[in-house]
PDB file of C-alpha atoms in Angstrom:
ATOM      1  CA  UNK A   1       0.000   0.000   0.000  1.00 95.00           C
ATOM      2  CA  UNK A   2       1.273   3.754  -0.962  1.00 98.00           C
ATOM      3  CA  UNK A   3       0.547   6.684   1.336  1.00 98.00           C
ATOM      4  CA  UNK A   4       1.279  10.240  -0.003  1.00 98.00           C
ATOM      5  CA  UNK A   5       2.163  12.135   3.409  1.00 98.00           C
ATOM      6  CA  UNK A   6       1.696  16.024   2.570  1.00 98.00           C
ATOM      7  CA  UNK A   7       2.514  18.627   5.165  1.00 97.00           C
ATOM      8  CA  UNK A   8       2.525  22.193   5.337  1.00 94.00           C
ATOM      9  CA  UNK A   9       5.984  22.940   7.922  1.00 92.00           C
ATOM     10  CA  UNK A  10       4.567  26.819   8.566  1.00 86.00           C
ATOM     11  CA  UNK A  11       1.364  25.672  10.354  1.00 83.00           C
ATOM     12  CA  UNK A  12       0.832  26.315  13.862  1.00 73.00           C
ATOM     13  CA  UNK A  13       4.350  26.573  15.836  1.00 73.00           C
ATOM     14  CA  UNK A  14       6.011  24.113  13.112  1.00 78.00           C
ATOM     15  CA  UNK A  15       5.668  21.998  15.876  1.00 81.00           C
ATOM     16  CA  UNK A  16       5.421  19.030  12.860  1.00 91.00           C
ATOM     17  CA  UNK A  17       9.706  19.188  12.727  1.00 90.00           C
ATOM     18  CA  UNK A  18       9.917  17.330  15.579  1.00 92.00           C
ATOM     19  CA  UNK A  19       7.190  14.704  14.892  1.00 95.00           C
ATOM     20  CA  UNK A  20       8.058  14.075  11.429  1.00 96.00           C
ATOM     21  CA  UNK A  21       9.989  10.815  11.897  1.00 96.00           C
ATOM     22  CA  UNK A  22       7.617   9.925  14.541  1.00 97.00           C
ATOM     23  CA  UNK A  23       4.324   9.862  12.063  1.00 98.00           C
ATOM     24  CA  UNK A  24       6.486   8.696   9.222  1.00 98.00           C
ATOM     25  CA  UNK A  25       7.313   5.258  11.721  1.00 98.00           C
ATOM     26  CA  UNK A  26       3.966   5.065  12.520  1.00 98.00           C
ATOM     27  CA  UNK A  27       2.486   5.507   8.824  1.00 98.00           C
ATOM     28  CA  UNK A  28       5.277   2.527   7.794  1.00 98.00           C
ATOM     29  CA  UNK A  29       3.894   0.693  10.768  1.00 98.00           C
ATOM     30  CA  UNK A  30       0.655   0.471   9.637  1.00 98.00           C
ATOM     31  CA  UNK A  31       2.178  -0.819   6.001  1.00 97.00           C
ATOM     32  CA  UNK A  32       2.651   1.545   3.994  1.00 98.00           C
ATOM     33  CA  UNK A  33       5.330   3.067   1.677  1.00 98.00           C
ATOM     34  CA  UNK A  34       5.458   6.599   2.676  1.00 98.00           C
ATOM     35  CA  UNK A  35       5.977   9.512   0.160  1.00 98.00           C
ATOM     36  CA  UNK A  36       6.827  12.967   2.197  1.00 98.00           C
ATOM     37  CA  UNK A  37       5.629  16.642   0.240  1.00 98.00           C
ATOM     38  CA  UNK A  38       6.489  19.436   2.304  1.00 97.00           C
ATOM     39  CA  UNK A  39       4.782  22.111   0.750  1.00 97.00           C
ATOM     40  CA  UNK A  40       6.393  24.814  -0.855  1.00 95.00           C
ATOM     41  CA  UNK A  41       3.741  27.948  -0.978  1.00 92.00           C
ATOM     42  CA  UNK A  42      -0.212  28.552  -1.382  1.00 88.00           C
ATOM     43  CA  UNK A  43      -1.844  26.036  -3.450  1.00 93.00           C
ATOM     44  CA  UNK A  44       1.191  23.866  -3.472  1.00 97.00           C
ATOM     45  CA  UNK A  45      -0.979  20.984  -1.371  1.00 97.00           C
ATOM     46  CA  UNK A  46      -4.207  21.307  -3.736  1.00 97.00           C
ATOM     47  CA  UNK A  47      -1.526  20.787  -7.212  1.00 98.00           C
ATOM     48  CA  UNK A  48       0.285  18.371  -5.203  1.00 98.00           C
ATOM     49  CA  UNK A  49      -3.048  15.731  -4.720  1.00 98.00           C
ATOM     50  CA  UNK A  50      -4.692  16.682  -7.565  1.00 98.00           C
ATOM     51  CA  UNK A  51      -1.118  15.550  -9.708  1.00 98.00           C
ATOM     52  CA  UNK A  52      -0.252  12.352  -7.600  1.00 98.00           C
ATOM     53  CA  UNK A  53      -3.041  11.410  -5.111  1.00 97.00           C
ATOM     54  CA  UNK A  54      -4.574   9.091  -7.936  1.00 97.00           C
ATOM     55  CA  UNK A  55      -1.521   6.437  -7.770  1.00 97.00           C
ATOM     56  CA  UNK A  56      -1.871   6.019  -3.719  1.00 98.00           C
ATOM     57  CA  UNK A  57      -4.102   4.181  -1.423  1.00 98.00           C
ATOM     58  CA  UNK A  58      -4.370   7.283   1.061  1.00 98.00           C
ATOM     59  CA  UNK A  59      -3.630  10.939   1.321  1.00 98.00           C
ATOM     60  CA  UNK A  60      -2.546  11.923   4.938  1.00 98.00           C
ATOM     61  CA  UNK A  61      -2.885  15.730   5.220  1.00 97.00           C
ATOM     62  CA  UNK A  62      -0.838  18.147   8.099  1.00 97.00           C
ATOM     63  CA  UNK A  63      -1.643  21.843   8.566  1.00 93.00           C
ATOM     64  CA  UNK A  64      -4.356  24.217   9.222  1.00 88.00           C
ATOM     65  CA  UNK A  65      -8.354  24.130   8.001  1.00 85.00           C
ATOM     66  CA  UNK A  66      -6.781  25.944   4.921  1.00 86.00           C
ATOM     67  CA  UNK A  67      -4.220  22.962   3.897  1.00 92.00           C
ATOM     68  CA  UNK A  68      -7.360  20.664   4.169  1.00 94.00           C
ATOM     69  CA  UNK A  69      -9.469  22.988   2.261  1.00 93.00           C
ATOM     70  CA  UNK A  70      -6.623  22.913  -0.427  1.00 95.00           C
ATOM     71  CA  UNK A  71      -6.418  18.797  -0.400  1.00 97.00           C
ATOM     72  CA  UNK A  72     -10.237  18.124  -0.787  1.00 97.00           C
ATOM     73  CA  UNK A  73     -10.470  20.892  -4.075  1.00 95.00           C
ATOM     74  CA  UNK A  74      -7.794  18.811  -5.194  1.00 97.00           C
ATOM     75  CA  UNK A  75      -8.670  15.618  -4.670  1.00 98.00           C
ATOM     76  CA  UNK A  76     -11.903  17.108  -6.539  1.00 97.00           C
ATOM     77  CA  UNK A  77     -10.466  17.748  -9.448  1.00 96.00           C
ATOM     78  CA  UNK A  78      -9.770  13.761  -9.998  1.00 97.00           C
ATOM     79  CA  UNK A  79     -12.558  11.456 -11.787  1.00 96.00           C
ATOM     80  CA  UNK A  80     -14.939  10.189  -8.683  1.00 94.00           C
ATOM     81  CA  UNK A  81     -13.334   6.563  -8.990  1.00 95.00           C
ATOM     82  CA  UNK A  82      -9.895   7.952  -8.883  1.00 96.00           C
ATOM     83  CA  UNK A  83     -10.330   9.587  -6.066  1.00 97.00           C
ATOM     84  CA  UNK A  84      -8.956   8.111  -2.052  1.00 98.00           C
ATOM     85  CA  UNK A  85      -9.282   8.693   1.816  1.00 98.00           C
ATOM     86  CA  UNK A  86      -7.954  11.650   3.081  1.00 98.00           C
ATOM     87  CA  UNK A  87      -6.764  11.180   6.794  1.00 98.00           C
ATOM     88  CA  UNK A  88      -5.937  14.684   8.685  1.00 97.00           C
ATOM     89  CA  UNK A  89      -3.349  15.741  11.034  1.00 97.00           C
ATOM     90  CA  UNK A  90      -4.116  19.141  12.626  1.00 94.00           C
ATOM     91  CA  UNK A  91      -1.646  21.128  13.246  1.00 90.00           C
ATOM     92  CA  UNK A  92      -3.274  25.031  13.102  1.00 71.00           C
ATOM     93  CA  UNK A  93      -4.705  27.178  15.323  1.00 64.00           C
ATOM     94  CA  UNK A  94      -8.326  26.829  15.539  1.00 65.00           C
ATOM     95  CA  UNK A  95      -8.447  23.067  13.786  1.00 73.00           C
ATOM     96  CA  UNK A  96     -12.434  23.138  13.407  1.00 77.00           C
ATOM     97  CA  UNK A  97     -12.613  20.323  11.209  1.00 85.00           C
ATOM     98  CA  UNK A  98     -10.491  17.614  13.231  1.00 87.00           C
ATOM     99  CA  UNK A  99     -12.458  19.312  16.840  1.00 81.00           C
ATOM    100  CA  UNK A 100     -15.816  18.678  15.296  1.00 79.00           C
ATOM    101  CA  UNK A 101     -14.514  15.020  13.971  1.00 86.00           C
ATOM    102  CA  UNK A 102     -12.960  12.994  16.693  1.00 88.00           C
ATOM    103  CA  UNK A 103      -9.358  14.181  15.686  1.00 93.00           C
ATOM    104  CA  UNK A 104      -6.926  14.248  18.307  1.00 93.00           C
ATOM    105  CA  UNK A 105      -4.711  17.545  18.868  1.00 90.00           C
ATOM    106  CA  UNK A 106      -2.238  14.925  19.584  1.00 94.00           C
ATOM    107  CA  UNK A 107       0.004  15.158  16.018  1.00 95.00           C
ATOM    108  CA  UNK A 108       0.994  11.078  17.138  1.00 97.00           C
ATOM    109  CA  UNK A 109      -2.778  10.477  17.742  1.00 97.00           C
ATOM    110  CA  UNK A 110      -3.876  11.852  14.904  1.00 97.00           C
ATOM    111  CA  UNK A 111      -1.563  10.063  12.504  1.00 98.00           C
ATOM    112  CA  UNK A 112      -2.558   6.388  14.316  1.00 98.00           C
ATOM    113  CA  UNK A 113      -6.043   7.727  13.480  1.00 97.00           C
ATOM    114  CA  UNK A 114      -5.138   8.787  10.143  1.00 97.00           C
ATOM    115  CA  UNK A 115      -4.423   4.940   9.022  1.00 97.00           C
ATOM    116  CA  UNK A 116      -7.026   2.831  11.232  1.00 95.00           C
ATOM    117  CA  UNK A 117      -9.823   5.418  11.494  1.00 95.00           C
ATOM    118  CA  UNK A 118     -13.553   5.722  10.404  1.00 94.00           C
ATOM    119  CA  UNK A 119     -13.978   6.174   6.663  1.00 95.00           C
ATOM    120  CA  UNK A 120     -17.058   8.640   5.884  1.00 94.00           C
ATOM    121  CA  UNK A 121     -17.968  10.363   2.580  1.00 95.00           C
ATOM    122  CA  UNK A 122     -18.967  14.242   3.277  1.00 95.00           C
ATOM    123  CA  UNK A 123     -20.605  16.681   1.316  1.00 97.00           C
ATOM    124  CA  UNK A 124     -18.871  19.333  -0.026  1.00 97.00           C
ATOM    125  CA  UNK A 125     -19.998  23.149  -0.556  1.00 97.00           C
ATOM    126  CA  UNK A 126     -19.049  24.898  -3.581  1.00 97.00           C
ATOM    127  CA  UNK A 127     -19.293  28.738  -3.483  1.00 96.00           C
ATOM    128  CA  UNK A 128     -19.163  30.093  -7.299  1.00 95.00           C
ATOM    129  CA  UNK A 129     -15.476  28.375  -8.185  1.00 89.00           C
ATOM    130  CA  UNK A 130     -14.368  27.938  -4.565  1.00 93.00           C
ATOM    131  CA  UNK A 131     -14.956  24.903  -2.910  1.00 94.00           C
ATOM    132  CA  UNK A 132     -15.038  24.946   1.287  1.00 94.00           C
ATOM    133  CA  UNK A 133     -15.562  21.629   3.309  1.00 93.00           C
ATOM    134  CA  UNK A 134     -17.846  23.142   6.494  1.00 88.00           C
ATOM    135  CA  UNK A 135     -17.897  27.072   6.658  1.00 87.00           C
ATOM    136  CA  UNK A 136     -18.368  29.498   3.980  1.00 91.00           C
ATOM    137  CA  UNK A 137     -19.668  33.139   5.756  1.00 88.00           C
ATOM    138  CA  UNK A 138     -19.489  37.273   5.448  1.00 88.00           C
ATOM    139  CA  UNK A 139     -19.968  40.063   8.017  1.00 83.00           C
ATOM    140  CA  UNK A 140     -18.893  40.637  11.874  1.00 70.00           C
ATOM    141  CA  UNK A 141     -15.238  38.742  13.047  1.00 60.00           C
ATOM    142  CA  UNK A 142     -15.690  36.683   9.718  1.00 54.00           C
ATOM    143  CA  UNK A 143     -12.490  38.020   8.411  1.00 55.00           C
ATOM    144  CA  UNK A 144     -10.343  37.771  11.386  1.00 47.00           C
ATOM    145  CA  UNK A 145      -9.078  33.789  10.958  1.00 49.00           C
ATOM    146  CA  UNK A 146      -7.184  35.253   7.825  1.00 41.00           C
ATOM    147  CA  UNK A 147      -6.570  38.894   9.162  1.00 45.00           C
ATOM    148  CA  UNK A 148      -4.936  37.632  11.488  1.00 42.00           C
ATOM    149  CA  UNK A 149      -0.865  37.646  11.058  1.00 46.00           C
ATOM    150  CA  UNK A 150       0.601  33.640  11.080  1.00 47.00           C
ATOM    151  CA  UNK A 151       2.935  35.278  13.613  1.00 46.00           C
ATOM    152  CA  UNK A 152       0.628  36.329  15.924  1.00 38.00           C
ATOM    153  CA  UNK A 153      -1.244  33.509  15.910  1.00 41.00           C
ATOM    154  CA  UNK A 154       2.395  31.266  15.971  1.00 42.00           C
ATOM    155  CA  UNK A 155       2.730  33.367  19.210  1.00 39.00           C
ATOM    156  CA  UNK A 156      -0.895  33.509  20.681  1.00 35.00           C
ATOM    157  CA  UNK A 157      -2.694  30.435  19.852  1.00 41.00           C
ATOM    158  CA  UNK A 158      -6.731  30.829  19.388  1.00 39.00           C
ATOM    159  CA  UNK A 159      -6.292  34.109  21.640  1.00 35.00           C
ATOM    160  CA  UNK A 160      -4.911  35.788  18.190  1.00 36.00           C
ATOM    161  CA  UNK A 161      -8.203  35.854  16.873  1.00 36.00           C
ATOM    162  CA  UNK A 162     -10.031  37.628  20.266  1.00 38.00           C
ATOM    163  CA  UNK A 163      -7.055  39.785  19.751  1.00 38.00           C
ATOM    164  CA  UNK A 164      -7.825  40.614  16.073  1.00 44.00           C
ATOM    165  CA  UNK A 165     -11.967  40.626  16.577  1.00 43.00           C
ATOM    166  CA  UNK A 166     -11.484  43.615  19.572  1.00 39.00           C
ATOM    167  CA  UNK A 167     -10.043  45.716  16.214  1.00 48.00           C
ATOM    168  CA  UNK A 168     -12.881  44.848  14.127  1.00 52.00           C
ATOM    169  CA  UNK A 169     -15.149  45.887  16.302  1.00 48.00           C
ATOM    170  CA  UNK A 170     -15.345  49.612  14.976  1.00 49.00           C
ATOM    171  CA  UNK A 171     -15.950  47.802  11.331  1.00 57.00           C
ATOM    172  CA  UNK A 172     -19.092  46.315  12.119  1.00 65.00           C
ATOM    173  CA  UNK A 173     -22.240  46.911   9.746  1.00 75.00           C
ATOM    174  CA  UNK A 174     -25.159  45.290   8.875  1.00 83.00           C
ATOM    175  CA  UNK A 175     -25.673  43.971   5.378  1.00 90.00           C
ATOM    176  CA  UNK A 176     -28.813  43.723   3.225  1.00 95.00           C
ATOM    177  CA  UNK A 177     -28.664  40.475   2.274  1.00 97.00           C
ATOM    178  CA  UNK A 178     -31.537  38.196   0.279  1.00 98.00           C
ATOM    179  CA  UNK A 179     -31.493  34.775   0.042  1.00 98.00           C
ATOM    180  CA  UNK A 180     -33.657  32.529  -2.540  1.00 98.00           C
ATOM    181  CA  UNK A 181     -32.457  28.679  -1.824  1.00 98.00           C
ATOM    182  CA  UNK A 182     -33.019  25.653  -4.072  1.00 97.00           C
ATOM    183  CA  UNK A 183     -36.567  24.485  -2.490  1.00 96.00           C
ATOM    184  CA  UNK A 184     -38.017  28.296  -3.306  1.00 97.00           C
ATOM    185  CA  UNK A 185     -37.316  29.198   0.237  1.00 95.00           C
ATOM    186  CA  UNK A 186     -36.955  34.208   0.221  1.00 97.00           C
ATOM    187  CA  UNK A 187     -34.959  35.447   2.858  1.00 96.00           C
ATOM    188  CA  UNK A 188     -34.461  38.998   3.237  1.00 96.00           C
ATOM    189  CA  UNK A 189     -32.342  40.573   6.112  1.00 93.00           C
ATOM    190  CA  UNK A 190     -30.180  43.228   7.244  1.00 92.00           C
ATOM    191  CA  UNK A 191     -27.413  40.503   8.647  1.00 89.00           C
ATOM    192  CA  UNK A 192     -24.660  41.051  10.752  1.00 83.00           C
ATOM    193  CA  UNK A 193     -23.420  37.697  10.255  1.00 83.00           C
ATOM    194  CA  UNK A 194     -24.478  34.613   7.355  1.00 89.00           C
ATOM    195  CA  UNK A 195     -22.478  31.483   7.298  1.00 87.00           C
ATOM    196  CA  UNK A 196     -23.156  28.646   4.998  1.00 93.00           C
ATOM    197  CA  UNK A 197     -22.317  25.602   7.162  1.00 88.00           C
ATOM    198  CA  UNK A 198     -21.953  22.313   7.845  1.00 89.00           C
ATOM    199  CA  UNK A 199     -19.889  21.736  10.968  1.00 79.00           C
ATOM    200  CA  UNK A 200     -20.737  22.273  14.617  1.00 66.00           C
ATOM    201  CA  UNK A 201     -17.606  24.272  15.520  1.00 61.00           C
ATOM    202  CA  UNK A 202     -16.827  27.544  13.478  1.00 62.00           C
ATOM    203  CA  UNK A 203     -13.148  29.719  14.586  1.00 56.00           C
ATOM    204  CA  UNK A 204     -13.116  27.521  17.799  1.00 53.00           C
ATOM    205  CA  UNK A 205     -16.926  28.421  18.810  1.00 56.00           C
ATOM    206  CA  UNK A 206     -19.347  25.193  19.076  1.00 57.00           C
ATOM    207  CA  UNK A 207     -22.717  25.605  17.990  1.00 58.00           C
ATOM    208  CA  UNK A 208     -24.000  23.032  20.751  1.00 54.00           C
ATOM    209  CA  UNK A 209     -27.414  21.580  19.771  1.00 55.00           C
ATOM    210  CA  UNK A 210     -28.307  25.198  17.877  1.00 55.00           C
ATOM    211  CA  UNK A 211     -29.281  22.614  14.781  1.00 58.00           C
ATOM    212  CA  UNK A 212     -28.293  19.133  14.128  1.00 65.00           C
ATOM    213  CA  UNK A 213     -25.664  18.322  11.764  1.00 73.00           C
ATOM    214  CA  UNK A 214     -25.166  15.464   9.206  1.00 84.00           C
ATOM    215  CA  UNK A 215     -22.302  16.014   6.729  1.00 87.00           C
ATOM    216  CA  UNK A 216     -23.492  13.506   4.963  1.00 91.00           C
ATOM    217  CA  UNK A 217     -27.001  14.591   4.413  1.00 94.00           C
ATOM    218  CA  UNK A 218     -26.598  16.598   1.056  1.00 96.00           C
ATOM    219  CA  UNK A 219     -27.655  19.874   2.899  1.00 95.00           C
ATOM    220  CA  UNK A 220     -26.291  22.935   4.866  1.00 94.00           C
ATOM    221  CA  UNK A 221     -27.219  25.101   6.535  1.00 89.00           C
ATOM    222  CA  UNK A 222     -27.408  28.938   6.068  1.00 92.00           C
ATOM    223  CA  UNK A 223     -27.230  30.707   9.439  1.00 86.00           C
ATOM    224  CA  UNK A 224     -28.493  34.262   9.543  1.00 89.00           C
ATOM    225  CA  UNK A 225     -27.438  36.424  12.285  1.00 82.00           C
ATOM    226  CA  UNK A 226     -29.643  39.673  12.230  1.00 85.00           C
ATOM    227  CA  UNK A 227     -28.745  43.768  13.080  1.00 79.00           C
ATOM    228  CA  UNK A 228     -28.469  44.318  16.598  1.00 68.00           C
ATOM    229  CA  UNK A 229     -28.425  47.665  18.051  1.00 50.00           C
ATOM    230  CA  UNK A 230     -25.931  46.828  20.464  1.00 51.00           C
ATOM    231  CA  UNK A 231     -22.730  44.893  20.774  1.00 52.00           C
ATOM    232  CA  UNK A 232     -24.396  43.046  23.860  1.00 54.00           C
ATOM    233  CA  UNK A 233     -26.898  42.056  22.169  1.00 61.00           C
ATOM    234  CA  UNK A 234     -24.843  40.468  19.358  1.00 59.00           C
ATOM    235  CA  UNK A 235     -23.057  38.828  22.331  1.00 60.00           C
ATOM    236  CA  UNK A 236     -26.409  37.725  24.310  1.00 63.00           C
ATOM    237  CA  UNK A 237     -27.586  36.076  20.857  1.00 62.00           C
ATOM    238  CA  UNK A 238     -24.339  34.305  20.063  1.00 61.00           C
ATOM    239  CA  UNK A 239     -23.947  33.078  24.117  1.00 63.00           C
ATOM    240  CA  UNK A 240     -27.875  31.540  23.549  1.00 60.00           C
ATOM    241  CA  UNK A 241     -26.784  30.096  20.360  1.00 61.00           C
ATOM    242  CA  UNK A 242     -23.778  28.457  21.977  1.00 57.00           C
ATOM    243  CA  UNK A 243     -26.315  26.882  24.838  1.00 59.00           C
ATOM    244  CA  UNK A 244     -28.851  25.333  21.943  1.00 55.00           C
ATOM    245  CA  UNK A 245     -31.666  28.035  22.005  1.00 57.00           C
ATOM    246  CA  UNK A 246     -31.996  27.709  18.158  1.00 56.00           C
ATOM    247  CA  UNK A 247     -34.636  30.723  17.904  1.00 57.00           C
ATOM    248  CA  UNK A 248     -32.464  32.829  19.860  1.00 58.00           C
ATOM    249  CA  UNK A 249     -32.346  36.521  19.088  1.00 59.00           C
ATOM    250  CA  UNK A 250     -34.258  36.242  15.644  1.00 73.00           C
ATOM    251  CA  UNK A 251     -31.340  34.177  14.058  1.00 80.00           C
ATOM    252  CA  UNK A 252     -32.693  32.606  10.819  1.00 85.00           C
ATOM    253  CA  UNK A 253     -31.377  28.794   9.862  1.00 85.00           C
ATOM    254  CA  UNK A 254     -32.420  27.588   6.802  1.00 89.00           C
ATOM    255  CA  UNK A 255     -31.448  23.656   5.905  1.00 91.00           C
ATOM    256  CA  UNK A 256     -30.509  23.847   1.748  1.00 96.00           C
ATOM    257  CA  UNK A 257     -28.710  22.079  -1.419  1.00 97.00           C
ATOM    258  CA  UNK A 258     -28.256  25.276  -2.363  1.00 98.00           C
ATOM    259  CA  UNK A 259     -28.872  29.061  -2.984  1.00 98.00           C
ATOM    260  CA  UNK A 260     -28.099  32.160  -4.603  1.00 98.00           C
ATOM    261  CA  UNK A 261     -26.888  34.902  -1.843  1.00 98.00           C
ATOM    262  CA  UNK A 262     -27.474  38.258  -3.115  1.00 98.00           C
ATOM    263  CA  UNK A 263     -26.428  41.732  -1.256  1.00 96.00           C
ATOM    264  CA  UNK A 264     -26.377  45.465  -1.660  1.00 94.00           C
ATOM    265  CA  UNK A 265     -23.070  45.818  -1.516  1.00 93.00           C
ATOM    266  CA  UNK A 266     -20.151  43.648  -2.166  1.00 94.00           C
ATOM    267  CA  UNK A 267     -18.799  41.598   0.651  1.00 92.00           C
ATOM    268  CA  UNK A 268     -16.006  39.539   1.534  1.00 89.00           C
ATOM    269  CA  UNK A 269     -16.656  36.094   1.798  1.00 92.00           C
ATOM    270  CA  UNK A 270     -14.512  33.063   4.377  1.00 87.00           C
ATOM    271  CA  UNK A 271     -14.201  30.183   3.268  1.00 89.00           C
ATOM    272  CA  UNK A 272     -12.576  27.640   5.685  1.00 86.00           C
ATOM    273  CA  UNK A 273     -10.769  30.521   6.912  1.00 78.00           C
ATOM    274  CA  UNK A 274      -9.436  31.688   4.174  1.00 82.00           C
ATOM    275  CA  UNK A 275      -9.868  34.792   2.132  1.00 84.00           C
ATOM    276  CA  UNK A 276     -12.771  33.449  -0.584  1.00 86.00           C
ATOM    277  CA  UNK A 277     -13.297  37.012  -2.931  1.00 91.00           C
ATOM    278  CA  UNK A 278     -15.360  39.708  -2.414  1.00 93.00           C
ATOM    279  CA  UNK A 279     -18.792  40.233  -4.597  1.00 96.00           C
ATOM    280  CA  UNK A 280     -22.293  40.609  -4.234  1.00 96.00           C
ATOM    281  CA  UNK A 281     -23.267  37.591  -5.307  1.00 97.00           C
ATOM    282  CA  UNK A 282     -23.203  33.831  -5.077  1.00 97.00           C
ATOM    283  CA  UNK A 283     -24.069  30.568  -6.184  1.00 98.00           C
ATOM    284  CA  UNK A 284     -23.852  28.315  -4.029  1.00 97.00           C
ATOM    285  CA  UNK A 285     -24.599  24.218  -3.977  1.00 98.00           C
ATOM    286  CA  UNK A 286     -23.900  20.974  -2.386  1.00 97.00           C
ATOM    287  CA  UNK A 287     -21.916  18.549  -3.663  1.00 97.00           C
ATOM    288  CA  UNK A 288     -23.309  15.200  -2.109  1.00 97.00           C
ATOM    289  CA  UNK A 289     -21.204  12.692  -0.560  1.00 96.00           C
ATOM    290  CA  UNK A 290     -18.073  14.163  -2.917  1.00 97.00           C
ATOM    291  CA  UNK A 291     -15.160  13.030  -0.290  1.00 97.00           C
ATOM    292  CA  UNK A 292     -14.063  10.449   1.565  1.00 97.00           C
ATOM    293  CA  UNK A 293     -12.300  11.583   4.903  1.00 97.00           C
ATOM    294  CA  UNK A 294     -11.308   9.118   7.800  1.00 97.00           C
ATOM    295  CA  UNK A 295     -12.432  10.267  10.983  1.00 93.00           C
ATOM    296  CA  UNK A 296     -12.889   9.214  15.190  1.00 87.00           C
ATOM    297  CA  UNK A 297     -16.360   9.436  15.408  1.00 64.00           C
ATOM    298  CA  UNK A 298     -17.662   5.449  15.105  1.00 47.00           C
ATOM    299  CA  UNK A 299     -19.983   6.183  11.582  1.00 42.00           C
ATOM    300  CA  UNK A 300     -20.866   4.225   8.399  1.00 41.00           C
ATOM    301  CA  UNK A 301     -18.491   3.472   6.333  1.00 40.00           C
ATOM    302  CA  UNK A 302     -19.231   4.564   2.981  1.00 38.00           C
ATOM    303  CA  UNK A 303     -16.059   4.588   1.387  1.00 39.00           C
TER     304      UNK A 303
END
C-alpha cells in the first residue's frame, strides 16, 4: 500500500519538525510506503493531490483548516473513482474540522487515526469556483481567521483571533442580504453575520445543539445572524446560540442544497478561513457525498 504524506511545515508553531519521523514510523507501521511533500507555498498541497493522489491508497494531510481545504479541491479535481481517503493531522490554530470530527490535537494520535480510522464520505460546498468543506460566511469577526498575522497567531494560539476581533469591532455593519435557496425558500435581512455551514464548531466556537448536523445529508445550513443595536446584544444572541436556544435573538437557519446569496453591496466572503473574494453575489450548492475523509467518530463506512 502507498501513502502520499503532505505537510505544510509553517502551520501552527512548526511543531510538525519534531514529529516528522515519529508519524512517518507510525504511517510505515501500519504498512505503507510513505511519500513525504512538504509544501512549498499557497496552493502547493491542492496541485500536489490533484497531480499524484490518484496512484496512492491514502492521502494523509498536516496543517491548518486551509491545507485541508486545499487537499479536498484537489482531490476534486480527480474522476470520482480515482479519487482516495484523506486522513488529517491538525496542526493550526483553531483546527475546526479535526475538533468537530474525533481528531486528536495529539500530532501522534492523529496520525494512528489517520491509518485505522472511520472512513465517511462528506458533502462538499461549492461557493461560485471555490470549494469549502464546512464554513463558507461574510460580516462581523468573519475576516479575522485570515486577518490575522501567522505570527501572531504562531505566538498567541486561538487568543490571536479575540485579539484581532477587539479591532474589528469599529468595522461592524449590517448587510442587506436576500437569500432565494433551491426548495423556493426568500430570505431577506439586514445581517450582521451569514455562514453557509456544515460543521458544529466555526473559529473555535461550538454551535451546541443550535441545529443538528449530518455532513453527509446533502444539505447545509445557512445561518443568519440579524442587526443588533448593540454589541451586547450580538453577544447575548451568540452566548444563547452556543447553549442550543436555536430561535435565539431572531437568528434565521435555513437547511438547503443550495442558494443564490445576493447583497447590496459587495462583501467579503470566508471560506474555511481563508480569504474566498469579495462580490455581491453567489451561487452556491452541495456537492453530495463528494469526499471520503477518515475520521474518530464510530460512523458508516461509505467509502
Amino acid at each position: 500500500m502507498k501513502l502520499l504524506f503532505i505537510y505544510n511545515p509553517r502551520s501552527g508553531k512548526g511543531r510538525i519538525k519534531n514529529l516528522l519521523s515519529s508519524i512517518l514510523d507510525i504511517f510505515t507501521g501500519a504498512g505503507y510506503d510513505v511519500t513525504v511533500h512538504p509544501t512549498q507555498n499557497a496552493e502547493d498541497c491542492q496541485q500536489t493531490v490533484a497531480r499524484l493522489a490518484a496512484d496512492f491508497e491514502l492521502v494523509a494531510v498536516s496543517g491548518g483548516d486551509g491545507t485541508l481545504n486545499e487537499a479536498v479541491a484537489g482531490m476534486l479535481s480527480l474522476p470520482e473513482d480515482r479519487r482516495i481517503p484523506i486522513g488529517y493531522i491538525p496542526a493550526g490554530t483553531m483546527n475546526d474540522f479535526a475538533n468537530g470530527n474525533g481528531i486528536p490535537r495529539d500530532m501522534e494520535e492523529a496520525a494512528r487515526l489517520a491509518v485505522a480510522g472511520c472512513r465517511k464520505t462528506y458533502d462538499i460546498g461549492r461557493l461560485n469556483n471555490r470549494r469549502f468543506i464546512y464554513v463558507a460566511g461574510f460580516g462581523a469577526f468573519t475576516d479575522v481567521s485570515y486577518e490575522t498575522p501567522q505570527a501572531t497567531k504562531n505566538v498567541f494560539g486561538p487568543v490571536a483571533y479575540f485579539m484581532e476581533g477587539i479591532k474589528s469591532l469599529s468595522r461592524i455593519e449590517a448587510e442587506e442580504v436576500r437569500i432565494t435557496t433551491a426548495e423556493g425558500a426568500v430570505l431577506e435581512e439586514e445581517a450582521l453575520i451569514c455562514l453557509i455551514m456544515n460543521s458544529a464548531s466555526v473559529a473555535g466556537f461550538g454551535f451546541g445543539d443550535f441545529y443538528n448536523v449530518d455532513m453527509s445529508d446533502g444539505l447545509f445550513e445557512i445561518v443568519v445572524i440579524p442587526k443588533s443595536t448593540k454589541l451586547t446584544d450580538l453577544a447575548a444572541v451568540i452566548s444563547e446560540i452556543k447553549n442550543g436556544e436555536r430561535d435565539s435573538g431572531g437568528v434565521h437557519v435555513i437547511s438547503t442544497s443550495g442558494a443564490v446569496i445576493e447583497t447590496a453591496d459587495p462583501v467579503r466572503w470566508t471560506l474555511d478561513g481563508e480569504f474566498g473574494g469579495e462580490t455581491n453575489k453567489v451561487q452556491f450548492e452541495v456537492l453530495h457525498n463528494a469526499v471520503t475523509f477518515i475520521i474518530g467518530e464510530k460512523q458508516d463506512d461509505r467509502a
